[in-house]
Structures are given as structure tokens and as C-alpha cells.
Amino acid sequence: MGICQSDCFSGLKDALDSRPKQKRKILMLFGPPGAGKGTQAPKIVDMLTVPQLSTGDMLREAVAAGTEVGKRAKEVMASGGLVSDDIVIGIIADRIKARDCKNGFILDGFPRTVVQACALDELLNKSGEVVSRVVSFDIPHGVLETRICGRWIHKASGRSYHVSFAPPKSMKLLPDGRPDPGTMKDDATGEALMQRADDTAEALKKRLSDYDSETVPILQRYDERGVVRRVNANQAMEVVWEETKAGILN
Ligand code: AP5
């Protein structure tokens, strides 16, 4: 994949106007760790019937399976750092060719750097496509530690829970008020929930710092194309969903 050219976005803008309406819906979820991308994504999948492509989920699967990619990604992910561009670009380049992406897909956690954004544009440009909508989950950083440190996930499905805001039905508390880990079970399957290795206050600092320096600049570029819709993610989940739905449909 070529190095990003500084004018790659502006060059694309001219091409956009003359483009016929594309067939695939290509949606991007944008926001800091804990903003609620993974929480809202399953509802978007149901609404649009296109798959969610979460690079975080794909990388965690690779780590769990002990693949070469997983071995390269494991430590950097646990510390809250970004996995190298070549790895994630390679993963997405393969994934968006899969049959289940024939009507479109939802990018969750990709792109995260300007290099990744340019690589995505190059990939889509080959098939005459562009990102059709970016939903930006806007939220103050100050509320994210509580969200991240209280999160439990169901590994197989990626379903997200929270000890205070979205507890699993099975949750029981210990005398000191913390959740009893043995009672943290997925509502749908009854399987055990887990906490992510990078869901610590320490790793969150690094994740937020990378988000601000590497990822936020991407949004401005999509803003210039008029495809960004902003959602106030610091509200009840149902209200966030209403705004998300409106942002996608309008
Ligand atoms: P990834 O898995 O993408 O994590 P992230 O972007 O840090 O996002 P999160 O999953 O933490 O946040 P979310 O917005 O989905 O939050 P959620 O909905 O669960 O990436 C992990 C790592 O993989 C990266 O750090 C990096 O190392 C690597 N990686 C991945 N992609 C990469 C790339 N492209 N390039 C390089 N490296 C890459 O919500 C959080 C909690 O809040 C939950 O408990 C939820 O129940 C609760 N919650 C959600 N909404 C609300 C609400 N409205 N009110 C109250 N609580 C809420």
C-alpha cells in the first residue's frame, strides 16, 4: 500500500461529484474508546443487514488463536498502543472482499491513522467506491474511564455489558459492592463474560492520547466531504441509538 499523499482527500473530492450512486453502503463508526461504537453496532447491523468489521475484534481473535498477526499484536494491544498500519490494512483489504460484504459493511475501529484512511480510499477507489457515511460518537474524555473499567464482554459475540449502565441479568454483587466474577454471564448464551486486557485506567491514557493525535485528524478530512454525522454519545443508550439511526438515514 502506498504512502499517503497529503492531497489524497482533496483529489478524491473532484472525482466524487461525477460518480454514479454506489451499490455498497460503506459506513464508518468513529469515536474514542468507550464512546459506544460496539454497543450501537449490532443495532446498525440489524437495520442495514450488513456486517460490522471491527479491527479490534479481529485482532483479539488473532491473539486468542495465537496466529502470527496475533503474536505481533498482543503486547502492543495490552498496553493500549496501536497495531502497525500494514497489519490492519492487510486485514481490512481481505475482509471487505468477502461475500457477506456484497451489500456493504460497517467499519468499527478502522481507519485510525491518516495512513490507514488513505489506504482505505485507495482500496475503495479501485472499485469506484467511497465511504458513504461516518457516524461520529462525540463524548467528553472524562466519562470514559468509568465506562471502560466497568465493561465486561462476551468474547464470542462481542456483546458489551457494563457493571452499572448495562449489567448482565445474572450479575450478583460481592459484600464490598464489586460484581462477583462468577456471576457475570452473557444474557443470550449464559456463557462467561470477560474483561479486556486493555480495559485499565493506565492503558486508557495511551489509547486516548493516540486517538487525539492519530485518529481525530481523520475526521476533518471526511467532514470536508460532507459525510459526517455527529451523535451526542454522552446520553442514555436508547437516545444515542435514536440519534445514530437518524444520522445514518438522513
Ligand atoms: P477496539 O476494539 O477498536 O477498541 P476501541 O476503539 O478502543 O473501542 P472500544 O471497544 O473500547 O469502545 P466502544 O466505543 O466500542 O465502546 P463500547 O460500546 O463497548 O481496539 C482495541 C485495540 O486494538 C486498540 O487499542 C489497538 O491496539 C488495536 N486496534 C484496533 N483497530 C486498530 C487499527 N485500525 N489500527 C491500529 N490498531 C488497532 O462501550 C464501552 C462501555 O460503555 C460498555 O461497557 C458499554 O456497556 C458502556 N456504554 C456504551 N454506551 C453507553 C451509554 N450511552 N451510556 C452508558 N454506558 C454506555
mmCIF file of N, CA and C in Angstrom, residues 27-32 35-37 40 44 133-140 147 211 219 223 227-250:
data_model
loop_
_atom_site.group_PDB
_atom_site.id
_atom_site.type_symbol
_atom_site.label_atom_id
_atom_site.label_comp_id
_atom_site.label_asym_id
_atom_site.label_seq_id
_atom_site.Cartn_x
_atom_site.Cartn_y
_atom_site.Cartn_z
ATOM 1 N N LEU A 27 -20.178 2.286 5.815
ATOM 2 C CA LEU A 27 -20.400 3.129 6.979
ATOM 3 C C LEU A 27 -19.187 3.033 7.905
ATOM 4 N N MET A 28 -18.842 4.150 8.532
ATOM 5 C CA MET A 28 -17.709 4.139 9.461
ATOM 6 C C MET A 28 -18.168 4.662 10.822
ATOM 7 N N LEU A 29 -17.819 3.923 11.882
ATOM 8 C CA LEU A 29 -18.124 4.379 13.244
ATOM 9 C C LEU A 29 -16.861 5.011 13.809
ATOM 10 N N PHE A 30 -17.006 6.213 14.330
ATOM 11 C CA PHE A 30 -15.846 6.999 14.741
ATOM 12 C C PHE A 30 -16.057 7.461 16.180
ATOM 13 N N GLY A 31 -15.029 7.365 17.001
ATOM 14 C CA GLY A 31 -15.161 7.858 18.373
ATOM 15 C C GLY A 31 -14.099 7.241 19.260
ATOM 16 N N PRO A 32 -13.838 7.850 20.418
ATOM 17 C CA PRO A 32 -12.784 7.346 21.295
ATOM 18 C C PRO A 32 -13.164 6.014 21.938
ATOM 19 N N ALA A 35 -16.749 5.067 23.660
ATOM 20 C CA ALA A 35 -17.793 6.013 23.235
ATOM 21 C C ALA A 35 -19.133 5.325 22.987
ATOM 22 N N GLY A 36 -19.091 4.005 22.708
ATOM 23 C CA GLY A 36 -20.343 3.286 22.463
ATOM 24 C C GLY A 36 -20.478 2.739 21.054
ATOM 25 N N LYS A 37 -19.374 2.678 20.310
ATOM 26 C CA LYS A 37 -19.413 2.164 18.931
ATOM 27 C C LYS A 37 -19.874 0.702 18.929
ATOM 28 N N GLN A 40 -23.627 0.234 19.897
ATOM 29 C CA GLN A 40 -24.637 0.590 18.890
ATOM 30 C C GLN A 40 -24.517 -0.279 17.632
ATOM 31 N N ILE A 44 -27.165 -1.367 14.268
ATOM 32 C CA ILE A 44 -26.954 -0.913 12.881
ATOM 33 C C ILE A 44 -26.906 -2.126 11.946
ATOM 34 N N ARG A 133 -20.957 7.126 4.728
ATOM 35 C CA ARG A 133 -21.382 7.837 5.931
ATOM 36 C C ARG A 133 -20.399 7.559 7.079
ATOM 37 N N VAL A 134 -20.098 8.605 7.836
ATOM 38 C CA VAL A 134 -19.291 8.449 9.054
ATOM 39 C C VAL A 134 -20.157 8.920 10.219
ATOM 40 N N VAL A 135 -20.359 8.059 11.213
ATOM 41 C CA VAL A 135 -21.086 8.477 12.417
ATOM 42 C C VAL A 135 -20.049 8.712 13.507
ATOM 43 N N SER A 136 -20.000 9.955 13.976
ATOM 44 C CA SER A 136 -19.012 10.309 14.997
ATOM 45 C C SER A 136 -19.691 10.354 16.364
ATOM 46 N N PHE A 137 -19.225 9.489 17.278
ATOM 47 C CA PHE A 137 -19.773 9.434 18.633
ATOM 48 C C PHE A 137 -18.976 10.409 19.499
ATOM 49 N N ASP A 138 -19.556 11.583 19.726
ATOM 50 C CA ASP A 138 -18.850 12.647 20.451
ATOM 51 C C ASP A 138 -19.129 12.530 21.946
ATOM 52 N N ILE A 139 -18.051 12.588 22.726
ATOM 53 C CA ILE A 139 -18.195 12.371 24.183
ATOM 54 C C ILE A 139 -16.985 12.964 24.906
ATOM 55 N N PRO A 140 -17.186 13.588 26.080
ATOM 56 C CA PRO A 140 -16.020 14.102 26.806
ATOM 57 C C PRO A 140 -15.153 12.956 27.318
ATOM 58 N N ARG A 147 -16.636 4.094 31.998
ATOM 59 C CA ARG A 147 -17.209 3.170 31.008
ATOM 60 C C ARG A 147 -16.270 1.990 30.725
ATOM 61 N N TYR A 211 -5.641 8.350 20.181
ATOM 62 C CA TYR A 211 -6.877 8.756 19.495
ATOM 63 C C TYR A 211 -6.799 10.242 19.127
ATOM 64 N N LEU A 219 -11.069 12.742 10.942
ATOM 65 C CA LEU A 219 -12.473 13.169 10.882
ATOM 66 C C LEU A 219 -12.635 14.425 10.042
ATOM 67 N N ASP A 223 -15.171 15.174 7.076
ATOM 68 C CA ASP A 223 -16.055 16.333 7.235
ATOM 69 C C ASP A 223 -16.075 17.140 5.945
ATOM 70 N N VAL A 227 -19.828 13.869 4.716
ATOM 71 C CA VAL A 227 -20.459 12.579 5.039
ATOM 72 C C VAL A 227 -20.524 12.307 6.546
ATOM 73 N N VAL A 228 -20.042 13.248 7.358
ATOM 74 C CA VAL A 228 -20.003 13.007 8.814
ATOM 75 C C VAL A 228 -21.312 13.433 9.465
ATOM 76 N N ARG A 229 -21.848 12.562 10.344
ATOM 77 C CA ARG A 229 -22.996 12.920 11.170
ATOM 78 C C ARG A 229 -22.578 12.752 12.630
ATOM 79 N N ARG A 230 -22.822 13.785 13.437
ATOM 80 C CA ARG A 230 -22.363 13.760 14.832
ATOM 81 C C ARG A 230 -23.484 13.340 15.769
ATOM 82 N N VAL A 231 -23.111 12.495 16.721
ATOM 83 C CA VAL A 231 -24.059 11.983 17.697
ATOM 84 C C VAL A 231 -23.530 12.346 19.085
ATOM 85 N N ASN A 232 -24.410 12.839 19.953
ATOM 86 C CA ASN A 232 -24.004 13.070 21.344
ATOM 87 C C ASN A 232 -24.051 11.723 22.064
ATOM 88 N N ALA A 233 -22.869 11.130 22.278
ATOM 89 C CA ALA A 233 -22.792 9.782 22.844
ATOM 90 C C ALA A 233 -22.845 9.775 24.366
ATOM 91 N N ASN A 234 -22.951 10.968 24.962
ATOM 92 C CA ASN A 234 -22.986 11.056 26.420
ATOM 93 C C ASN A 234 -24.436 11.165 26.906
ATOM 94 N N GLN A 235 -25.256 10.222 26.463
ATOM 95 C CA GLN A 235 -26.673 10.178 26.834
ATOM 96 C C GLN A 235 -27.038 8.709 27.019
ATOM 97 N N ALA A 236 -28.279 8.480 27.453
ATOM 98 C CA ALA A 236 -28.735 7.091 27.616
ATOM 99 C C ALA A 236 -28.604 6.353 26.280
ATOM 100 N N MET A 237 -28.313 5.037 26.369
ATOM 101 C CA MET A 237 -28.043 4.238 25.159
ATOM 102 C C MET A 237 -29.174 4.334 24.132
ATOM 103 N N GLU A 238 -30.418 4.353 24.604
ATOM 104 C CA GLU A 238 -31.566 4.388 23.676
ATOM 105 C C GLU A 238 -31.600 5.722 22.921
ATOM 106 N N VAL A 239 -31.227 6.808 23.618
ATOM 107 C CA VAL A 239 -31.231 8.131 22.975
ATOM 108 C C VAL A 239 -30.088 8.186 21.952
ATOM 109 N N VAL A 240 -28.950 7.615 22.337
ATOM 110 C CA VAL A 240 -27.810 7.565 21.407
ATOM 111 C C VAL A 240 -28.228 6.799 20.146
ATOM 112 N N TRP A 241 -28.985 5.716 20.334
ATOM 113 C CA TRP A 241 -29.430 4.930 19.172
ATOM 114 C C TRP A 241 -30.328 5.764 18.263
ATOM 115 N N GLU A 242 -31.254 6.514 18.832
ATOM 116 C CA GLU A 242 -32.153 7.330 18.000
ATOM 117 C C GLU A 242 -31.338 8.312 17.150
ATOM 118 N N GLU A 243 -30.339 8.940 17.780
ATOM 119 C CA GLU A 243 -29.507 9.904 17.034
ATOM 120 C C GLU A 243 -28.661 9.185 15.975
ATOM 121 N N THR A 244 -28.199 7.996 16.338
ATOM 122 C CA THR A 244 -27.366 7.220 15.398
ATOM 123 C C THR A 244 -28.188 6.860 14.162
ATOM 124 N N LYS A 245 -29.395 6.351 14.423
ATOM 125 C CA LYS A 245 -30.283 5.949 13.326
ATOM 126 C C LYS A 245 -30.561 7.153 12.413
ATOM 127 N N ALA A 246 -30.871 8.288 13.022
ATOM 128 C CA ALA A 246 -31.159 9.493 12.231
ATOM 129 C C ALA A 246 -29.927 9.895 11.418
ATOM 130 N N GLY A 247 -28.754 9.768 12.027
ATOM 131 C CA GLY A 247 -27.515 10.145 11.331
ATOM 132 C C GLY A 247 -27.247 9.262 10.127
ATOM 133 N N ILE A 248 -27.650 8.004 10.214
ATOM 134 C CA ILE A 248 -27.409 7.078 9.094
ATOM 135 C C ILE A 248 -28.445 7.280 7.995
ATOM 136 N N LEU A 249 -29.684 7.517 8.396
ATOM 137 C CA LEU A 249 -30.763 7.566 7.406
ATOM 138 C C LEU A 249 -30.901 8.925 6.725
ATOM 139 N N ASN A 250 -30.416 9.994 7.390
ATOM 140 C CA ASN A 250 -30.608 11.329 6.799
ATOM 141 C C ASN A 250 -29.355 11.848 6.102
#
